[in-house]
Coordinates of C-alpha atoms in Angstrom, one line a residue:
M1 CA 60.5 93.5 86.7
G2 CA 63.9 95.1 87.3
L3 CA 66.8 94.0 89.4
R4 CA 65.6 96.1 92.4
H5 CA 62.6 93.7 92.9
R6 CA 64.5 90.4 92.9
G7 CA 67.0 88.8 95.2
L8 CA 70.6 88.7 93.9
E9 CA 71.2 85.3 92.3
G10 CA 74.6 85.8 90.8
P11 CA 77.9 84.7 92.1
K12 CA 79.0 85.1 95.8
F13 CA 82.6 85.7 96.9
Q14 CA 84.4 85.7 100.2
M15 CA 86.8 88.7 100.8
R16 CA 89.3 89.4 103.5
E17 CA 88.7 92.4 105.7
K18 CA 91.3 95.0 106.5
I19 CA 93.0 93.9 103.4
M20 CA 96.4 94.8 103.7
A21 CA 99.4 96.4 104.4
I22 CA 100.8 97.0 101.0
G23 CA 102.8 94.0 99.9
D24 CA 100.1 91.6 101.1
D25 CA 98.5 89.3 98.7
Y26 CA 95.2 87.4 99.3
W27 CA 92.8 85.2 97.6
I28 CA 89.1 85.8 96.9
E29 CA 87.2 82.6 97.1
D30 CA 83.8 81.7 95.6
D31 CA 81.0 80.3 97.8
G32 CA 82.4 76.8 97.1
G33 CA 85.7 77.7 98.7
N34 CA 87.6 77.8 95.4
R35 CA 90.3 80.4 95.0
V36 CA 89.1 82.3 91.9
F37 CA 90.8 85.8 92.1
K38 CA 93.9 87.1 93.7
V39 CA 94.6 90.6 95.0
N40 CA 98.3 91.4 94.8
G41 CA 99.3 94.4 96.9
K42 CA 102.2 96.5 95.7
A43 CA 103.8 99.8 96.7
V44 CA 104.5 101.7 93.5
R45 CA 105.9 105.2 93.4
L46 CA 104.3 106.3 96.7
R47 CA 100.9 105.0 95.7
D48 CA 98.9 102.1 97.0
T49 CA 98.5 99.7 94.1
F50 CA 96.5 96.5 94.0
I51 CA 96.4 94.1 91.1
L52 CA 93.3 91.9 90.7
E53 CA 94.3 88.7 89.0
D54 CA 92.5 85.5 88.0
A55 CA 93.5 82.2 89.5
R56 CA 96.1 81.7 86.8
G57 CA 97.8 85.1 87.5
A58 CA 96.5 87.1 84.5
E59 CA 95.9 90.7 85.4
L60 CA 92.2 91.7 85.3
A61 CA 92.4 95.2 86.9
K62 CA 94.9 97.6 88.3
I63 CA 93.7 99.6 91.3
Q64 CA 95.6 102.7 92.4
E65 CA 95.2 105.3 95.1
K66 CA 95.7 108.9 94.0
K67 CA 97.9 110.2 96.8
L68 CA 98.2 113.8 95.7
S69 CA 94.5 114.3 95.1
V70 CA 92.6 116.6 97.3
R71 CA 89.7 114.2 97.8
D72 CA 90.0 110.5 98.5
K73 CA 90.1 108.8 95.1
M74 CA 91.2 105.5 93.6
T75 CA 91.3 104.4 90.0
I76 CA 90.6 101.0 88.4
E77 CA 92.2 100.3 85.1
R78 CA 91.0 97.3 83.0
G79 CA 92.6 97.3 79.7
A80 CA 91.6 100.5 77.9
S81 CA 88.7 101.2 80.3
K82 CA 89.0 103.2 83.5
A83 CA 86.8 103.8 86.6
T84 CA 87.3 106.2 89.4
V85 CA 86.0 105.6 93.0
H86 CA 85.3 108.8 95.0
K87 CA 84.5 108.9 98.7
R88 CA 81.8 111.4 99.8
L89 CA 80.6 111.9 103.4
I90 CA 76.8 112.2 103.5
G91 CA 75.5 112.7 107.1
L92 CA 77.2 110.1 109.3
R93 CA 77.6 107.5 106.5
D94 CA 80.1 107.1 103.8
H95 CA 78.9 107.2 100.3
Y96 CA 81.0 106.3 97.3
I97 CA 80.5 107.3 93.6
I98 CA 82.1 105.1 91.0
E99 CA 82.5 106.9 87.7
V100 CA 83.0 104.5 84.7
E101 CA 84.4 106.0 81.6
G102 CA 82.1 105.2 78.7
G103 CA 79.7 103.3 80.9
E104 CA 77.0 103.6 83.6
D105 CA 78.2 104.9 87.0
F106 CA 77.7 103.1 90.3
K107 CA 77.2 104.2 93.8
A108 CA 77.8 102.4 97.1
H109 CA 76.1 103.3 100.3
G110 CA 75.3 101.8 103.7
N111 CA 77.5 100.9 106.7
I112 CA 80.8 100.8 104.8
V113 CA 83.1 100.4 107.9
D114 CA 81.1 97.3 109.1
H115 CA 80.9 95.8 105.6
E116 CA 77.1 96.1 105.3
Y117 CA 76.4 98.0 102.1
E118 CA 75.0 97.9 98.6
I119 CA 76.5 98.8 95.2
E120 CA 73.9 100.2 92.8
R121 CA 73.7 101.1 89.2
D122 CA 70.8 103.2 87.9
G123 CA 68.8 102.5 91.1
D124 CA 69.3 98.7 90.8
T125 CA 71.3 96.8 93.4
V126 CA 74.0 95.0 91.5
A127 CA 75.9 93.7 94.6
T128 CA 75.5 93.5 98.4
V129 CA 78.3 93.3 100.9
S130 CA 77.8 91.7 104.3
K131 CA 79.8 90.1 107.1
K132 CA 76.8 88.0 108.0
W133 CA 77.3 85.3 105.4
F134 CA 80.6 83.9 106.7
R135 CA 81.6 82.9 110.2
V136 CA 85.3 83.3 109.3
R137 CA 86.9 86.0 111.2
D138 CA 88.1 89.1 109.3
S139 CA 86.1 88.2 106.2
Y140 CA 83.0 89.4 104.4
G141 CA 80.9 88.4 101.5
V142 CA 80.0 90.0 98.2
Q143 CA 76.8 88.7 96.6
M144 CA 76.2 89.9 93.0
A145 CA 73.2 90.0 90.7
E146 CA 73.4 87.8 87.6
D147 CA 75.3 89.0 84.5
Q148 CA 77.5 91.6 86.2
D149 CA 81.1 92.5 85.5
V150 CA 82.6 90.4 88.3
P151 CA 86.2 91.7 88.2
L152 CA 85.0 95.4 88.1
L153 CA 82.7 94.9 91.1
L154 CA 85.4 93.0 93.1
A155 CA 87.9 95.8 92.2
I156 CA 85.3 98.4 93.5
T157 CA 84.9 96.4 96.7
V158 CA 88.7 96.4 97.1
C159 CA 88.9 100.2 96.6
I160 CA 86.1 100.8 99.1
D161 CA 87.7 98.6 101.7
A162 CA 91.1 100.3 101.2
M163 CA 89.6 103.8 101.4
A164 CA 87.4 103.1 104.4
R165 CA 90.4 102.1 106.5
G166 CA 92.5 104.9 105.2

Protein backbone atom coordinates (compact mmCIF):
# COMPACT_ATOMS: atom_id res chain seq x y z
CA MET A 1 0.00 0.00 0.00
CA GLY A 2 1.62 3.24 -1.16
CA LEU A 3 1.54 6.69 0.34
CA ARG A 4 -1.41 7.69 -1.80
CA HIS A 5 -3.69 5.39 0.20
CA ARG A 6 -2.74 6.57 3.69
CA GLY A 7 -3.17 9.73 5.67
CA LEU A 8 -0.07 11.82 6.07
CA GLU A 9 1.41 11.01 9.45
CA GLY A 10 4.71 12.86 9.33
CA PRO A 11 5.53 16.23 10.84
CA LYS A 12 3.26 19.27 10.63
CA PHE A 13 4.45 22.87 10.48
CA GLN A 14 2.90 26.33 10.73
CA MET A 15 3.99 28.81 8.04
CA ARG A 16 3.34 32.53 7.73
CA GLU A 17 1.29 33.64 4.76
CA LYS A 18 2.38 36.46 2.40
CA ILE A 19 5.77 35.92 3.67
CA MET A 20 7.59 38.93 3.12
CA ALA A 21 8.91 41.88 1.92
CA ILE A 22 12.51 41.05 1.32
CA GLY A 23 14.40 41.67 4.50
CA ASP A 24 11.72 40.01 6.64
CA ASP A 25 12.62 37.00 8.73
CA TYR A 26 10.11 34.60 10.22
CA TRP A 27 9.99 31.37 12.17
CA ILE A 28 8.40 28.10 11.07
CA GLU A 29 6.89 26.33 14.08
CA ASP A 30 6.06 22.67 14.56
CA ASP A 31 2.59 21.62 15.74
CA GLY A 32 3.80 21.94 19.34
CA GLY A 33 4.53 25.65 18.82
CA ASN A 34 8.32 25.15 18.86
CA ARG A 35 10.41 27.35 16.56
CA VAL A 36 12.20 24.76 14.42
CA PHE A 37 13.21 26.56 11.20
CA LYS A 38 13.80 30.19 10.28
CA VAL A 39 13.33 31.86 6.89
CA ASN A 40 15.76 34.73 6.47
CA GLY A 41 14.78 37.09 3.63
CA LYS A 42 17.57 38.96 1.87
CA ALA A 43 17.88 41.15 -1.19
CA VAL A 44 20.97 40.02 -3.06
CA ARG A 45 22.00 41.40 -6.45
CA LEU A 46 18.46 42.23 -7.60
CA ARG A 47 17.16 38.77 -6.70
CA ASP A 48 14.82 37.69 -3.97
CA THR A 49 16.82 35.34 -1.77
CA PHE A 50 15.57 33.42 1.24
CA ILE A 51 17.74 31.28 3.51
CA LEU A 52 16.12 28.35 5.33
CA GLU A 53 17.94 27.85 8.63
CA ASP A 54 17.54 25.43 11.50
CA ALA A 55 16.76 26.77 14.99
CA ARG A 56 20.50 27.27 15.66
CA GLY A 57 21.00 29.38 12.52
CA ALA A 58 22.73 26.77 10.35
CA GLU A 59 21.86 27.22 6.66
CA LEU A 60 19.82 24.31 5.28
CA ALA A 61 18.80 25.73 1.90
CA LYS A 62 19.24 28.86 -0.20
CA ILE A 63 16.18 29.88 -2.24
CA GLN A 64 16.64 32.36 -5.10
CA GLU A 65 14.32 33.93 -7.62
CA LYS A 66 15.66 34.04 -11.16
CA LYS A 67 14.76 37.61 -12.16
CA LEU A 68 16.03 37.55 -15.72
CA SER A 69 14.33 34.30 -16.63
CA VAL A 70 11.49 34.28 -19.14
CA ARG A 71 9.28 32.05 -16.98
CA ASP A 72 8.67 32.29 -13.28
CA LYS A 73 11.40 30.20 -11.69
CA MET A 74 13.14 29.87 -8.34
CA THR A 75 16.04 27.66 -7.35
CA ILE A 76 16.74 25.84 -4.10
CA GLU A 77 20.36 25.02 -3.28
CA ARG A 78 21.17 22.55 -0.51
CA GLY A 79 24.85 21.86 -0.32
CA ALA A 80 25.80 20.36 -3.69
CA SER A 81 22.22 19.53 -4.70
CA LYS A 82 19.82 21.85 -6.49
CA ALA A 83 16.09 21.96 -7.27
CA THR A 84 14.24 24.32 -9.59
CA VAL A 85 10.61 25.36 -9.05
CA HIS A 86 8.71 26.33 -12.24
CA LYS A 87 5.24 27.86 -12.37
CA ARG A 88 2.85 26.64 -15.05
CA LEU A 89 -0.71 27.81 -15.58
CA ILE A 90 -3.06 24.93 -16.34
CA GLY A 91 -6.64 26.05 -16.83
CA LEU A 92 -7.55 28.43 -14.01
CA ARG A 93 -5.24 26.83 -11.49
CA ASP A 94 -1.56 27.25 -10.93
CA HIS A 95 0.58 24.17 -11.20
CA TYR A 96 4.21 23.94 -10.13
CA ILE A 97 6.89 21.54 -11.30
CA ILE A 98 9.86 21.02 -9.02
CA GLU A 99 12.85 19.50 -10.83
CA VAL A 100 15.37 17.91 -8.46
CA GLU A 101 18.87 17.36 -9.86
CA GLY A 102 19.75 13.71 -9.40
CA GLY A 103 16.44 12.90 -7.71
CA GLU A 104 12.73 12.43 -8.28
CA ASP A 105 10.76 15.49 -9.34
CA PHE A 106 7.74 16.86 -7.48
CA LYS A 107 4.62 18.66 -8.59
CA ALA A 108 2.31 20.92 -6.64
CA HIS A 109 -1.28 21.58 -7.59
CA GLY A 110 -4.54 22.79 -6.14
CA ASN A 111 -5.69 26.19 -4.98
CA ILE A 112 -2.25 27.72 -4.50
CA VAL A 113 -3.36 31.29 -3.78
CA ASP A 114 -5.66 30.14 -0.95
CA HIS A 115 -3.01 27.75 0.43
CA GLU A 116 -5.03 24.58 -0.21
CA TYR A 117 -2.82 22.32 -2.30
CA GLU A 118 -0.78 19.11 -2.42
CA ILE A 119 2.82 18.34 -3.26
CA GLU A 120 3.28 14.99 -5.02
CA ARG A 121 6.21 12.82 -6.04
CA ASP A 122 5.61 9.95 -8.45
CA GLY A 123 1.83 10.16 -7.90
CA ASP A 124 2.12 9.96 -4.10
CA THR A 125 1.11 12.91 -1.93
CA VAL A 126 4.15 13.79 0.20
CA ALA A 127 2.73 17.01 1.71
CA THR A 128 -0.55 18.88 1.94
CA VAL A 129 -0.86 22.60 2.56
CA SER A 130 -3.96 24.05 4.20
CA LYS A 131 -5.15 27.13 6.07
CA LYS A 132 -7.81 25.06 7.86
CA TRP A 133 -5.52 23.63 10.54
CA PHE A 134 -4.62 26.88 12.27
CA ARG A 135 -6.87 29.66 13.46
CA VAL A 136 -3.96 32.09 13.51
CA ARG A 137 -4.46 34.87 10.99
CA ASP A 138 -2.09 34.94 8.02
CA SER A 139 -0.76 31.44 8.60
CA TYR A 140 -1.19 28.02 7.05
CA GLY A 141 -0.06 24.49 7.76
CA VAL A 142 2.15 22.01 5.96
CA GLN A 143 1.47 18.37 6.80
CA MET A 144 4.05 15.91 5.49
CA ALA A 145 4.14 12.19 5.00
CA GLU A 146 6.65 10.28 7.11
CA ASP A 147 10.31 10.05 6.11
CA GLN A 148 10.37 13.08 3.84
CA ASP A 149 13.13 15.64 3.24
CA VAL A 150 11.64 18.26 5.58
CA PRO A 151 13.92 21.21 4.67
CA LEU A 152 13.41 20.58 0.94
CA LEU A 153 9.61 20.45 1.24
CA LEU A 154 9.55 23.59 3.42
CA ALA A 155 11.82 25.36 0.90
CA ILE A 156 9.45 24.31 -1.92
CA THR A 157 6.55 25.75 0.07
CA VAL A 158 8.44 29.03 0.57
CA CYS A 159 9.09 29.21 -3.20
CA ILE A 160 5.47 28.55 -4.11
CA ASP A 161 4.23 31.17 -1.64
CA ALA A 162 6.70 33.75 -2.96
CA MET A 163 5.87 32.96 -6.62
CA ALA A 164 2.10 32.94 -6.06
CA ARG A 165 2.17 36.47 -4.68
CA GLY A 166 4.62 37.72 -7.32
